[in-house]
């Protein structure tokens, strides 16, 4: 079965998504997500200018060989642009292979290891009463686990606390210049333990609570936060430091038993080597879309499993339904599944990308459609073209740029 066409579709049904559509001489098509928030067009060029010409004529069944030739053949390895492009090809080819077999993708990955996929949702509030209301709203949607983020006294805008559109999804900041958020680590460190205390007092000991520090702390600050959160037993503390410095986690780990999750900005297994082999973390966070696809993420999970580390796939709204679908198939199949982040998408996005996966009672299931189970409405996609939009930058009170 030969690849006869591959095209890149960019659409913005609320936020930007980049999708690769691969077509074979047998008429089968496959979709892959290549969305890299704020750098979308770099991946479009990488695909259109440098990858699509290589794909035409290849055997669509040779997924591993195609992956290796795109990764090794470019000479310039790794990096988010490269790995998002390779991910799109990989997922599109898995979609085609599963369609050719007449099976949902999870069946080709070993079949279901569980009946349904536990998720966590996001609760957020500018202050505590707003956060408590938001937790109640997530509970009423059935979420068994909830990430809590709040405004910090003295700061005007903070990570994870968004303005929302009518469909309750964060609206990305559009235009040529990113929004500037402000940051004060000491104010944050004073506030967050009080937030956990209040949420536990309101909702009791059983609710799984998560928190994302979004790479803002030094190792010793992260260690202190971990210690102070221990009495409230968080499910995990995410991205406590910028973990491209993997050795930093040795220091954090020495001081706290809080479970640690890391990896949404990582794109190869090499970013995890020390973290996994020294058992410095508990959950690996990479997304199918940013890690080169299902093929390498499956290998990462198998590697992590030898160290009792589980999956916690990144699932923000900037992963398209195509990327989410691939994640949900993998979640169902791997033994060391931990939890799946689930932000969902607005109604228009769900029309552009009609998907077979379902969300019921706080749990996802990939559905039984052959392939990954997503159909792209190309006319509707074309009616909502790319809009320039960037993630915020983060500055201290004196104007210094801080980690975001
Ligand atoms: C998360 C993430 C996201 C990222 C976003 C960047 O844990 O879901 O931190 O909120 O910031 O995906 O594009
Ligand atoms: Mg995160």
mmCIF file of C-alpha atoms and ligand atoms in Angstrom:
data_model
loop_
_atom_site.group_PDB
_atom_site.id
_atom_site.type_symbol
_atom_site.label_atom_id
_atom_site.label_comp_id
_atom_site.label_asym_id
_atom_site.label_seq_id
_atom_site.Cartn_x
_atom_site.Cartn_y
_atom_site.Cartn_z
ATOM 1 C CA UNK A 1 0.000 0.000 0.000
ATOM 2 C CA UNK A 2 1.742 3.157 -1.215
ATOM 3 C CA UNK A 3 1.448 6.723 0.018
ATOM 4 C CA UNK A 4 0.183 8.827 -2.905
ATOM 5 C CA UNK A 5 -0.570 12.118 -1.172
ATOM 6 C CA UNK A 6 0.118 13.971 2.062
ATOM 7 C CA UNK A 7 -1.206 17.414 2.844
ATOM 8 C CA UNK A 8 -1.116 19.774 5.769
ATOM 9 C CA UNK A 9 -4.325 21.396 7.009
ATOM 10 C CA UNK A 10 -4.103 24.418 9.315
ATOM 11 C CA UNK A 11 -7.276 25.533 11.004
ATOM 12 C CA UNK A 12 -8.332 27.745 13.899
ATOM 13 C CA UNK A 13 -11.764 26.819 15.242
ATOM 14 C CA UNK A 14 -10.972 28.788 18.420
ATOM 15 C CA UNK A 15 -7.240 28.050 18.502
ATOM 16 C CA UNK A 16 -4.752 26.859 15.895
ATOM 17 C CA UNK A 17 -4.367 23.205 14.938
ATOM 18 C CA UNK A 18 -2.025 21.626 12.375
ATOM 19 C CA UNK A 19 -3.094 18.295 10.875
ATOM 20 C CA UNK A 20 -1.363 16.010 8.391
ATOM 21 C CA UNK A 21 -3.592 13.943 6.110
ATOM 22 C CA UNK A 22 -1.911 11.015 4.358
ATOM 23 C CA UNK A 23 -3.652 9.187 1.469
ATOM 24 C CA UNK A 24 -2.733 5.786 0.019
ATOM 25 C CA UNK A 25 -3.242 4.188 -3.384
ATOM 26 C CA UNK A 26 -5.888 1.964 -1.776
ATOM 27 C CA UNK A 27 -7.909 5.051 -0.905
ATOM 28 C CA UNK A 28 -7.270 4.840 2.831
ATOM 29 C CA UNK A 29 -6.486 8.079 4.651
ATOM 30 C CA UNK A 30 -4.803 8.711 7.973
ATOM 31 C CA UNK A 31 -4.607 11.806 10.206
ATOM 32 C CA UNK A 32 -1.807 13.017 12.481
ATOM 33 C CA UNK A 33 -1.646 16.039 14.803
ATOM 34 C CA UNK A 34 1.369 18.359 14.422
ATOM 35 C CA UNK A 35 0.195 21.286 16.545
ATOM 36 C CA UNK A 36 2.956 23.178 18.362
ATOM 37 C CA UNK A 37 1.302 25.999 20.282
ATOM 38 C CA UNK A 38 2.684 29.383 19.188
ATOM 39 C CA UNK A 39 5.094 27.870 16.614
ATOM 40 C CA UNK A 40 2.511 26.193 14.374
ATOM 41 C CA UNK A 41 3.805 27.486 11.026
ATOM 42 C CA UNK A 42 7.339 26.236 11.665
ATOM 43 C CA UNK A 43 5.955 22.675 11.749
ATOM 44 C CA UNK A 44 3.850 23.359 8.635
ATOM 45 C CA UNK A 45 6.992 24.339 6.732
ATOM 46 C CA UNK A 46 8.967 21.380 8.124
ATOM 47 C CA UNK A 47 6.249 19.040 6.895
ATOM 48 C CA UNK A 48 5.429 20.647 3.559
ATOM 49 C CA UNK A 49 8.964 21.548 2.513
ATOM 50 C CA UNK A 50 10.960 18.654 3.941
ATOM 51 C CA UNK A 51 8.792 15.664 4.897
ATOM 52 C CA UNK A 52 5.882 15.370 2.450
ATOM 53 C CA UNK A 53 8.215 15.013 -0.594
ATOM 54 C CA UNK A 54 9.949 12.081 1.168
ATOM 55 C CA UNK A 55 6.681 10.287 1.902
ATOM 56 C CA UNK A 56 5.275 9.977 -1.606
ATOM 57 C CA UNK A 57 5.740 6.428 -2.895
ATOM 58 C CA UNK A 58 6.626 4.881 0.501
ATOM 59 C CA UNK A 59 4.902 1.731 1.761
ATOM 60 C CA UNK A 60 2.342 3.040 4.267
ATOM 61 C CA UNK A 61 2.695 -0.139 6.334
ATOM 62 C CA UNK A 62 6.370 0.504 7.161
ATOM 63 C CA UNK A 63 5.803 2.687 10.205
ATOM 64 C CA UNK A 64 8.962 1.873 12.175
ATOM 65 C CA UNK A 65 11.203 2.245 9.129
ATOM 66 C CA UNK A 66 9.586 5.546 8.135
ATOM 67 C CA UNK A 67 9.964 6.840 11.705
ATOM 68 C CA UNK A 68 13.650 5.862 11.834
ATOM 69 C CA UNK A 69 14.402 7.367 8.447
ATOM 70 C CA UNK A 70 12.726 10.682 9.344
ATOM 71 C CA UNK A 71 14.518 10.786 12.721
ATOM 72 C CA UNK A 72 17.977 9.583 11.680
ATOM 73 C CA UNK A 73 17.892 10.655 8.044
ATOM 74 C CA UNK A 74 17.573 14.370 8.767
ATOM 75 C CA UNK A 75 20.864 14.232 10.712
ATOM 76 C CA UNK A 76 19.476 17.076 12.922
ATOM 77 C CA UNK A 77 17.739 15.103 15.622
ATOM 78 C CA UNK A 78 15.194 15.960 18.314
ATOM 79 C CA UNK A 79 13.558 19.318 19.032
ATOM 80 C CA UNK A 80 9.848 20.139 19.216
ATOM 81 C CA UNK A 81 9.407 21.179 15.560
ATOM 82 C CA UNK A 82 11.052 18.039 14.197
ATOM 83 C CA UNK A 83 9.335 15.700 16.639
ATOM 84 C CA UNK A 84 5.864 17.223 16.123
ATOM 85 C CA UNK A 85 6.304 16.732 12.361
ATOM 86 C CA UNK A 86 7.459 13.121 12.790
ATOM 87 C CA UNK A 87 4.585 12.511 15.239
ATOM 88 C CA UNK A 88 2.040 13.567 12.641
ATOM 89 C CA UNK A 89 3.446 11.097 10.093
ATOM 90 C CA UNK A 90 3.636 8.310 12.676
ATOM 91 C CA UNK A 91 0.040 8.732 13.891
ATOM 92 C CA UNK A 92 -1.319 9.073 10.336
ATOM 93 C CA UNK A 93 0.382 5.780 9.406
ATOM 94 C CA UNK A 94 -0.955 4.010 12.522
ATOM 95 C CA UNK A 95 -4.409 5.347 11.622
ATOM 96 C CA UNK A 96 -4.055 3.863 8.127
ATOM 97 C CA UNK A 97 -2.709 0.529 9.377
ATOM 98 C CA UNK A 98 -5.557 0.162 11.871
ATOM 99 C CA UNK A 99 -8.129 1.098 9.211
ATOM 100 C CA UNK A 100 -6.598 -1.463 6.855
ATOM 101 C CA UNK A 101 -6.959 -4.070 9.609
ATOM 102 C CA UNK A 102 -10.523 -2.912 10.294
ATOM 103 C CA UNK A 103 -9.633 -2.426 13.986
ATOM 104 C CA UNK A 104 -9.457 0.447 16.457
ATOM 105 C CA UNK A 105 -5.799 1.372 16.989
ATOM 106 C CA UNK A 106 -5.685 0.121 20.593
ATOM 107 C CA UNK A 107 -6.179 -3.436 19.296
ATOM 108 C CA UNK A 108 -2.932 -3.181 17.330
ATOM 109 C CA UNK A 109 -1.142 -1.973 20.469
ATOM 110 C CA UNK A 110 -1.959 -5.162 22.364
ATOM 111 C CA UNK A 111 -5.637 -4.634 23.096
ATOM 112 C CA UNK A 112 -7.314 -3.062 26.110
ATOM 113 C CA UNK A 113 -5.563 -3.278 29.483
ATOM 114 C CA UNK A 114 -8.515 -1.577 31.206
ATOM 115 C CA UNK A 115 -12.165 -0.788 30.578
ATOM 116 C CA UNK A 116 -11.959 2.979 30.716
ATOM 117 C CA UNK A 117 -9.466 5.766 31.172
ATOM 118 C CA UNK A 118 -9.317 7.841 34.324
ATOM 119 C CA UNK A 119 -8.860 11.559 33.609
ATOM 120 C CA UNK A 120 -8.167 14.761 35.444
ATOM 121 C CA UNK A 121 -9.782 18.096 34.671
ATOM 122 C CA UNK A 122 -8.753 21.672 35.422
ATOM 123 C CA UNK A 123 -10.231 23.804 38.186
ATOM 124 C CA UNK A 124 -9.145 27.416 38.388
ATOM 125 C CA UNK A 125 -10.138 30.629 40.081
ATOM 126 C CA UNK A 126 -8.807 34.122 40.538
ATOM 127 C CA UNK A 127 -9.390 33.620 44.268
ATOM 128 C CA UNK A 128 -10.350 30.796 46.602
ATOM 129 C CA UNK A 129 -14.175 31.073 46.344
ATOM 130 C CA UNK A 130 -13.886 30.997 42.534
ATOM 131 C CA UNK A 131 -11.586 27.978 42.722
ATOM 132 C CA UNK A 132 -13.949 26.087 45.036
ATOM 133 C CA UNK A 133 -16.828 26.760 42.610
ATOM 134 C CA UNK A 134 -14.670 25.523 39.752
ATOM 135 C CA UNK A 135 -13.830 22.309 41.657
ATOM 136 C CA UNK A 136 -17.570 21.782 42.222
ATOM 137 C CA UNK A 137 -18.207 22.243 38.487
ATOM 138 C CA UNK A 138 -15.567 19.628 37.600
ATOM 139 C CA UNK A 139 -16.971 17.223 40.187
ATOM 140 C CA UNK A 140 -20.413 17.603 38.654
ATOM 141 C CA UNK A 141 -18.873 16.621 35.286
ATOM 142 C CA UNK A 142 -17.670 13.422 36.951
ATOM 143 C CA UNK A 143 -13.918 14.098 37.035
ATOM 144 C CA UNK A 144 -12.288 11.712 39.527
ATOM 145 C CA UNK A 145 -9.176 13.907 39.774
ATOM 146 C CA UNK A 146 -8.798 17.681 39.569
ATOM 147 C CA UNK A 147 -5.873 20.010 38.941
ATOM 148 C CA UNK A 148 -6.134 23.158 41.056
ATOM 149 C CA UNK A 149 -4.592 26.500 40.003
ATOM 150 C CA UNK A 150 -5.372 29.907 41.519
ATOM 151 C CA UNK A 151 -4.545 33.544 41.304
ATOM 152 C CA UNK A 152 -1.821 34.654 43.728
ATOM 153 C CA UNK A 153 -2.421 37.699 45.960
ATOM 154 C CA UNK A 154 -0.449 40.619 44.506
ATOM 155 C CA UNK A 155 -0.164 39.156 40.988
ATOM 156 C CA UNK A 156 -2.470 40.285 38.192
ATOM 157 C CA UNK A 157 -2.382 37.272 35.850
ATOM 158 C CA UNK A 158 -1.106 33.803 36.601
ATOM 159 C CA UNK A 159 -0.608 30.520 34.732
ATOM 160 C CA UNK A 160 -3.693 28.295 34.593
ATOM 161 C CA UNK A 161 -6.222 31.016 35.427
ATOM 162 C CA UNK A 162 -7.829 31.977 32.133
ATOM 163 C CA UNK A 163 -10.443 34.154 30.585
ATOM 164 C CA UNK A 164 -12.824 31.736 28.925
ATOM 165 C CA UNK A 165 -15.005 31.781 25.836
ATOM 166 C CA UNK A 166 -18.659 30.749 25.866
ATOM 167 C CA UNK A 167 -17.745 27.077 25.463
ATOM 168 C CA UNK A 168 -15.658 27.357 28.640
ATOM 169 C CA UNK A 169 -12.297 26.970 26.899
ATOM 170 C CA UNK A 170 -9.331 29.292 27.327
ATOM 171 C CA UNK A 171 -9.017 31.786 24.476
ATOM 172 C CA UNK A 172 -5.420 32.107 23.239
ATOM 173 C CA UNK A 173 -3.933 35.582 23.156
ATOM 174 C CA UNK A 174 -3.946 36.693 19.518
ATOM 175 C CA UNK A 175 -1.692 39.105 17.665
ATOM 176 C CA UNK A 176 2.006 39.605 17.060
ATOM 177 C CA UNK A 177 3.000 40.200 20.679
ATOM 178 C CA UNK A 178 2.554 37.756 23.566
ATOM 179 C CA UNK A 179 0.695 38.717 26.703
ATOM 180 C CA UNK A 180 2.988 39.511 29.655
ATOM 181 C CA UNK A 181 2.104 37.807 32.929
ATOM 182 C CA UNK A 182 3.726 38.667 36.240
ATOM 183 C CA UNK A 183 5.395 36.426 38.763
ATOM 184 C CA UNK A 184 6.663 36.383 42.345
ATOM 185 C CA UNK A 185 7.912 32.995 43.572
ATOM 186 C CA UNK A 186 7.776 33.840 47.292
ATOM 187 C CA UNK A 187 4.158 35.042 47.035
ATOM 188 C CA UNK A 188 3.328 31.793 45.208
ATOM 189 C CA UNK A 189 5.098 29.610 47.772
ATOM 190 C CA UNK A 190 3.264 31.347 50.631
ATOM 191 C CA UNK A 191 -0.114 30.937 48.955
ATOM 192 C CA UNK A 192 -0.308 27.437 47.437
ATOM 193 C CA UNK A 193 -0.152 25.391 50.675
ATOM 194 C CA UNK A 194 -3.073 27.508 52.005
ATOM 195 C CA UNK A 195 -4.997 26.731 48.803
ATOM 196 C CA UNK A 196 -4.481 22.989 49.267
ATOM 197 C CA UNK A 197 -5.494 23.286 52.916
ATOM 198 C CA UNK A 198 -8.748 25.044 51.965
ATOM 199 C CA UNK A 199 -9.609 22.631 49.143
ATOM 200 C CA UNK A 200 -8.966 19.602 51.366
ATOM 201 C CA UNK A 201 -11.074 21.147 54.156
ATOM 202 C CA UNK A 202 -13.949 21.632 51.704
ATOM 203 C CA UNK A 203 -13.790 18.372 49.723
ATOM 204 C CA UNK A 204 -12.231 15.872 52.124
ATOM 205 C CA UNK A 205 -9.247 13.531 51.891
ATOM 206 C CA UNK A 206 -10.261 11.308 48.977
ATOM 207 C CA UNK A 207 -10.442 13.638 45.993
ATOM 208 C CA UNK A 208 -7.301 13.349 43.845
ATOM 209 C CA UNK A 209 -5.768 16.852 43.614
ATOM 210 C CA UNK A 210 -3.020 17.841 41.194
ATOM 211 C CA UNK A 211 -1.037 21.042 40.774
ATOM 212 C CA UNK A 212 1.175 22.428 37.987
ATOM 213 C CA UNK A 213 4.117 24.645 39.025
ATOM 214 C CA UNK A 214 4.892 25.239 35.320
ATOM 215 C CA UNK A 215 8.690 25.137 35.545
ATOM 216 C CA UNK A 216 8.947 28.168 37.849
ATOM 217 C CA UNK A 217 10.859 26.967 40.878
ATOM 218 C CA UNK A 218 14.492 26.328 41.690
ATOM 219 C CA UNK A 219 15.208 22.805 42.986
ATOM 220 C CA UNK A 220 15.319 23.895 46.629
ATOM 221 C CA UNK A 221 12.110 25.931 46.265
ATOM 222 C CA UNK A 222 10.450 22.887 44.693
ATOM 223 C CA UNK A 223 11.675 20.742 47.577
ATOM 224 C CA UNK A 224 10.149 23.208 50.060
ATOM 225 C CA UNK A 225 6.818 23.294 48.226
ATOM 226 C CA UNK A 226 6.776 19.496 48.066
ATOM 227 C CA UNK A 227 7.318 19.261 51.831
ATOM 228 C CA UNK A 228 4.605 21.802 52.584
ATOM 229 C CA UNK A 229 2.095 20.022 50.342
ATOM 230 C CA UNK A 230 2.780 16.567 51.814
ATOM 231 C CA UNK A 231 0.089 16.838 54.544
ATOM 232 C CA UNK A 232 -2.529 17.405 51.793
ATOM 233 C CA UNK A 233 -1.380 14.366 49.781
ATOM 234 C CA UNK A 234 -1.462 15.711 46.234
ATOM 235 C CA UNK A 235 -1.822 13.151 43.440
ATOM 236 C CA UNK A 236 1.128 14.886 41.801
ATOM 237 C CA UNK A 237 3.153 18.071 41.644
ATOM 238 C CA UNK A 238 3.857 18.827 37.973
ATOM 239 C CA UNK A 239 6.854 20.509 36.324
ATOM 240 C CA UNK A 240 8.225 21.821 39.611
ATOM 241 C CA UNK A 241 11.515 22.894 37.954
ATOM 242 C CA UNK A 242 12.644 23.394 34.331
ATOM 243 C CA UNK A 243 13.606 19.740 34.002
ATOM 244 C CA UNK A 244 15.977 19.970 31.080
ATOM 245 C CA UNK A 245 18.302 20.086 34.091
ATOM 246 C CA UNK A 246 17.473 16.502 35.039
ATOM 247 C CA UNK A 247 20.021 16.402 37.885
ATOM 248 C CA UNK A 248 17.970 19.054 39.720
ATOM 249 C CA UNK A 249 15.362 16.431 40.495
ATOM 250 C CA UNK A 250 17.858 14.539 42.668
ATOM 251 C CA UNK A 251 17.734 17.444 45.082
ATOM 252 C CA UNK A 252 13.939 17.693 44.992
ATOM 253 C CA UNK A 253 13.554 13.940 45.502
ATOM 254 C CA UNK A 254 15.925 13.919 48.481
ATOM 255 C CA UNK A 255 13.585 16.241 50.372
ATOM 256 C CA UNK A 256 10.017 15.277 49.551
ATOM 257 C CA UNK A 257 7.802 12.241 49.021
ATOM 258 C CA UNK A 258 5.289 14.189 46.930
ATOM 259 C CA UNK A 259 4.766 12.379 43.605
ATOM 260 C CA UNK A 260 6.355 14.234 40.708
ATOM 261 C CA UNK A 261 5.201 14.479 37.081
ATOM 262 C CA UNK A 262 7.373 15.896 34.324
ATOM 263 C CA UNK A 263 7.779 15.956 30.571
ATOM 264 C CA UNK A 264 5.188 17.895 28.560
ATOM 265 C CA UNK A 265 7.962 19.899 26.869
ATOM 266 C CA UNK A 266 10.209 16.858 26.325
ATOM 267 C CA UNK A 267 10.395 15.268 22.916
ATOM 268 C CA UNK A 268 12.619 12.193 23.141
ATOM 269 C CA UNK A 269 13.473 9.437 25.598
ATOM 270 C CA UNK A 270 16.903 11.056 26.063
ATOM 271 C CA UNK A 271 15.247 13.928 27.959
ATOM 272 C CA UNK A 272 14.130 11.366 30.542
ATOM 273 C CA UNK A 273 17.229 9.179 30.904
ATOM 274 C CA UNK A 274 18.331 10.326 34.374
ATOM 275 C CA UNK A 275 14.798 10.974 35.605
ATOM 276 C CA UNK A 276 13.737 7.413 34.818
ATOM 277 C CA UNK A 277 16.816 5.345 35.598
ATOM 278 C CA UNK A 278 17.318 7.111 38.952
ATOM 279 C CA UNK A 279 13.579 6.998 39.684
ATOM 280 C CA UNK A 280 13.410 10.742 40.256
ATOM 281 C CA UNK A 281 9.820 11.078 38.985
ATOM 282 C CA UNK A 282 6.569 9.112 39.171
ATOM 283 C CA UNK A 283 4.755 10.094 35.951
ATOM 284 C CA UNK A 284 5.975 10.820 32.411
ATOM 285 C CA UNK A 285 3.926 13.618 30.827
ATOM 286 C CA UNK A 286 4.800 13.668 27.128
ATOM 287 C CA UNK A 287 2.089 14.012 24.492
ATOM 288 C CA UNK A 288 1.921 11.789 21.407
ATOM 289 C CA UNK A 289 1.974 15.012 19.362
ATOM 290 C CA UNK A 290 5.265 16.374 20.757
ATOM 291 C CA UNK A 291 7.158 13.135 21.233
ATOM 292 C CA UNK A 292 7.339 11.795 17.684
ATOM 293 C CA UNK A 293 4.093 9.809 17.789
ATOM 294 C CA UNK A 294 2.712 6.549 19.148
ATOM 295 C CA UNK A 295 5.831 4.546 18.186
ATOM 296 C CA UNK A 296 8.345 6.273 20.513
ATOM 297 C CA UNK A 297 5.839 7.091 23.271
ATOM 298 C CA UNK A 298 4.994 3.394 23.557
ATOM 299 C CA UNK A 299 8.724 2.686 23.933
ATOM 300 C CA UNK A 300 9.033 5.406 26.592
ATOM 301 C CA UNK A 301 6.186 3.892 28.597
ATOM 302 C CA UNK A 302 7.756 0.427 28.391
ATOM 303 C CA UNK A 303 11.088 1.870 29.579
ATOM 304 C CA UNK A 304 9.377 3.781 32.420
ATOM 305 C CA UNK A 305 7.447 0.655 33.442
ATOM 306 C CA UNK A 306 10.686 -1.085 34.432
ATOM 307 C CA UNK A 307 11.062 1.602 37.120
ATOM 308 C CA UNK A 308 7.398 1.593 38.268
ATOM 309 C CA UNK A 309 6.838 4.959 36.593
ATOM 310 C CA UNK A 310 3.456 5.559 35.010
ATOM 311 C CA UNK A 311 1.987 7.526 32.139
ATOM 312 C CA UNK A 312 0.232 10.868 32.538
ATOM 313 C CA UNK A 313 -0.181 12.059 28.949
ATOM 314 C CA UNK A 314 -0.381 15.814 28.382
ATOM 315 C CA UNK A 315 -3.910 16.668 27.213
ATOM 316 C CA UNK A 316 -4.422 20.441 27.065
ATOM 317 C CA UNK A 317 -6.784 22.038 24.552
ATOM 318 C CA UNK A 318 -3.830 22.821 22.247
ATOM 319 C CA UNK A 319 -3.483 19.101 21.462
ATOM 320 C CA UNK A 320 -6.050 18.586 18.665
ATOM 321 C CA UNK A 321 -8.716 15.853 18.833
ATOM 322 C CA UNK A 322 -6.425 13.879 16.495
ATOM 323 C CA UNK A 323 -3.622 13.981 19.070
ATOM 324 C CA UNK A 324 -6.083 13.247 21.882
ATOM 325 C CA UNK A 325 -7.497 10.247 20.026
ATOM 326 C CA UNK A 326 -4.028 8.752 19.571
ATOM 327 C CA UNK A 327 -3.356 9.305 23.288
ATOM 328 C CA UNK A 328 -6.590 7.639 24.339
ATOM 329 C CA UNK A 329 -5.817 4.491 22.294
ATOM 330 C CA UNK A 330 -2.376 4.294 23.909
ATOM 331 C CA UNK A 331 -3.863 4.899 27.388
ATOM 332 C CA UNK A 332 -6.228 1.972 26.950
ATOM 333 C CA UNK A 333 -3.462 -0.382 25.798
ATOM 334 C CA UNK A 334 -0.411 0.234 28.014
ATOM 335 C CA UNK A 335 -0.172 -1.558 31.349
ATOM 336 C CA UNK A 336 1.519 1.294 33.235
ATOM 337 C CA UNK A 337 -1.190 3.840 32.501
ATOM 338 C CA UNK A 338 -1.509 6.418 35.297
ATOM 339 C CA UNK A 339 -3.940 9.177 34.384
ATOM 340 C CA UNK A 340 -4.923 11.207 31.296
ATOM 341 C CA UNK A 341 -5.240 15.002 31.355
ATOM 342 C CA UNK A 342 -8.461 15.999 29.625
ATOM 343 C CA UNK A 343 -9.328 19.599 28.774
ATOM 344 C CA UNK A 344 -11.802 18.851 25.977
ATOM 345 C CA UNK A 345 -12.426 21.154 22.994
ATOM 346 C CA UNK A 346 -15.037 23.742 22.084
ATOM 347 C CA UNK A 347 -18.093 22.791 20.006
ATOM 348 C CA UNK A 348 -16.701 24.111 16.709
ATOM 349 C CA UNK A 349 -13.473 22.113 17.135
ATOM 350 C CA UNK A 350 -15.530 18.987 17.764
ATOM 351 C CA UNK A 351 -17.360 19.663 14.472
ATOM 352 C CA UNK A 352 -14.140 20.176 12.501
ATOM 353 C CA UNK A 353 -12.683 16.996 14.036
ATOM 354 C CA UNK A 354 -15.536 14.519 14.585
ATOM 355 C CA UNK A 355 -14.210 11.905 16.965
ATOM 356 C CA UNK A 356 -15.201 8.458 18.172
ATOM 357 C CA UNK A 357 -13.642 8.806 21.612
ATOM 358 C CA UNK A 358 -16.120 9.533 24.363
ATOM 359 C CA UNK A 359 -15.982 11.199 27.760
ATOM 360 C CA UNK A 360 -18.419 9.751 30.291
ATOM 361 C CA UNK A 361 -18.408 10.125 34.043
ATOM 362 C CA UNK A 362 -14.880 11.484 34.113
ATOM 363 C CA UNK A 363 -13.506 8.658 31.980
ATOM 364 C CA UNK A 364 -12.464 8.462 28.330
ATOM 365 C CA UNK A 365 -12.814 5.572 25.891
ATOM 366 C CA UNK A 366 -11.381 5.536 22.334
ATOM 367 C CA UNK A 367 -14.491 3.929 20.810
ATOM 368 C CA UNK A 368 -14.548 1.072 18.322
ATOM 369 C CA UNK A 369 -14.160 2.916 14.988
ATOM 370 C CA UNK A 370 -11.367 1.521 12.817
ATOM 371 C CA UNK A 371 -8.146 3.562 13.030
ATOM 372 C CA UNK A 372 -7.824 6.376 15.569
ATOM 373 C CA UNK A 373 -11.471 7.294 14.978
ATOM 374 C CA UNK A 374 -11.260 10.930 13.870
ATOM 375 C CA UNK A 375 -12.691 12.494 10.698
ATOM 376 C CA UNK A 376 -11.587 15.917 9.519
ATOM 377 C CA UNK A 377 -14.162 18.211 7.891
ATOM 378 C CA UNK A 378 -11.830 19.984 5.484
ATOM 379 C CA UNK A 379 -14.385 22.570 4.285
ATOM 380 C CA UNK A 380 -15.195 23.634 7.824
ATOM 381 C CA UNK A 381 -11.473 23.666 8.642
ATOM 382 C CA UNK A 382 -10.819 25.961 5.642
ATOM 383 C CA UNK A 383 -13.558 28.335 6.812
ATOM 384 C CA UNK A 384 -11.534 28.964 10.002
ATOM 385 C CA UNK A 385 -7.989 29.831 8.914
ATOM 386 C CA UNK A 386 -4.828 30.293 11.029
ATOM 387 C CA UNK A 387 -4.727 33.247 13.413
ATOM 388 C CA UNK A 388 -1.430 34.419 14.843
ATOM 389 C CA UNK A 389 -1.411 33.683 18.582
ATOM 390 C CA UNK A 390 1.272 33.167 21.205
ATOM 391 C CA UNK A 391 1.662 31.768 24.677
ATOM 392 C CA UNK A 392 2.361 34.432 27.328
ATOM 393 C CA UNK A 393 5.761 35.399 28.676
ATOM 394 C CA UNK A 394 6.369 35.754 32.381
ATOM 395 C CA UNK A 395 8.212 38.646 34.072
ATOM 396 C CA UNK A 396 9.203 39.438 37.635
ATOM 397 C CA UNK A 397 8.226 42.787 39.205
ATOM 398 C CA UNK A 398 11.561 44.314 38.125
ATOM 399 C CA UNK A 399 10.962 43.252 34.512
ATOM 400 C CA UNK A 400 13.233 40.200 34.394
ATOM 401 C CA UNK A 401 11.936 37.360 32.203
ATOM 402 C CA UNK A 402 11.154 34.290 34.314
ATOM 403 C CA UNK A 403 10.544 30.640 33.344
ATOM 404 C CA UNK A 404 7.061 30.062 31.950
HETATM 405 C C1 LIG B 1 -0.746 21.420 31.046
HETATM 406 C C2 LIG B 1 0.157 22.400 30.392
HETATM 407 C C3 LIG B 1 -0.491 23.349 29.422
HETATM 408 C C4 LIG B 1 0.607 24.067 28.620
HETATM 409 C C5 LIG B 1 0.176 24.322 27.212
HETATM 410 C C6 LIG B 1 1.277 24.932 26.380
HETATM 411 O O1 LIG B 1 -0.305 20.880 32.050
HETATM 412 O O2 LIG B 1 -1.810 21.176 30.522
HETATM 413 O O3 LIG B 1 1.034 23.005 31.288
HETATM 414 O O4 LIG B 1 -1.370 24.220 30.039
HETATM 415 O O5 LIG B 1 0.953 25.266 29.210
HETATM 416 O O6 LIG B 1 -0.238 23.099 26.666
HETATM 417 O O7 LIG B 1 0.926 24.934 25.045
HETATM 418 MG MG1 LIG B 2 1.611 21.359 32.585
#
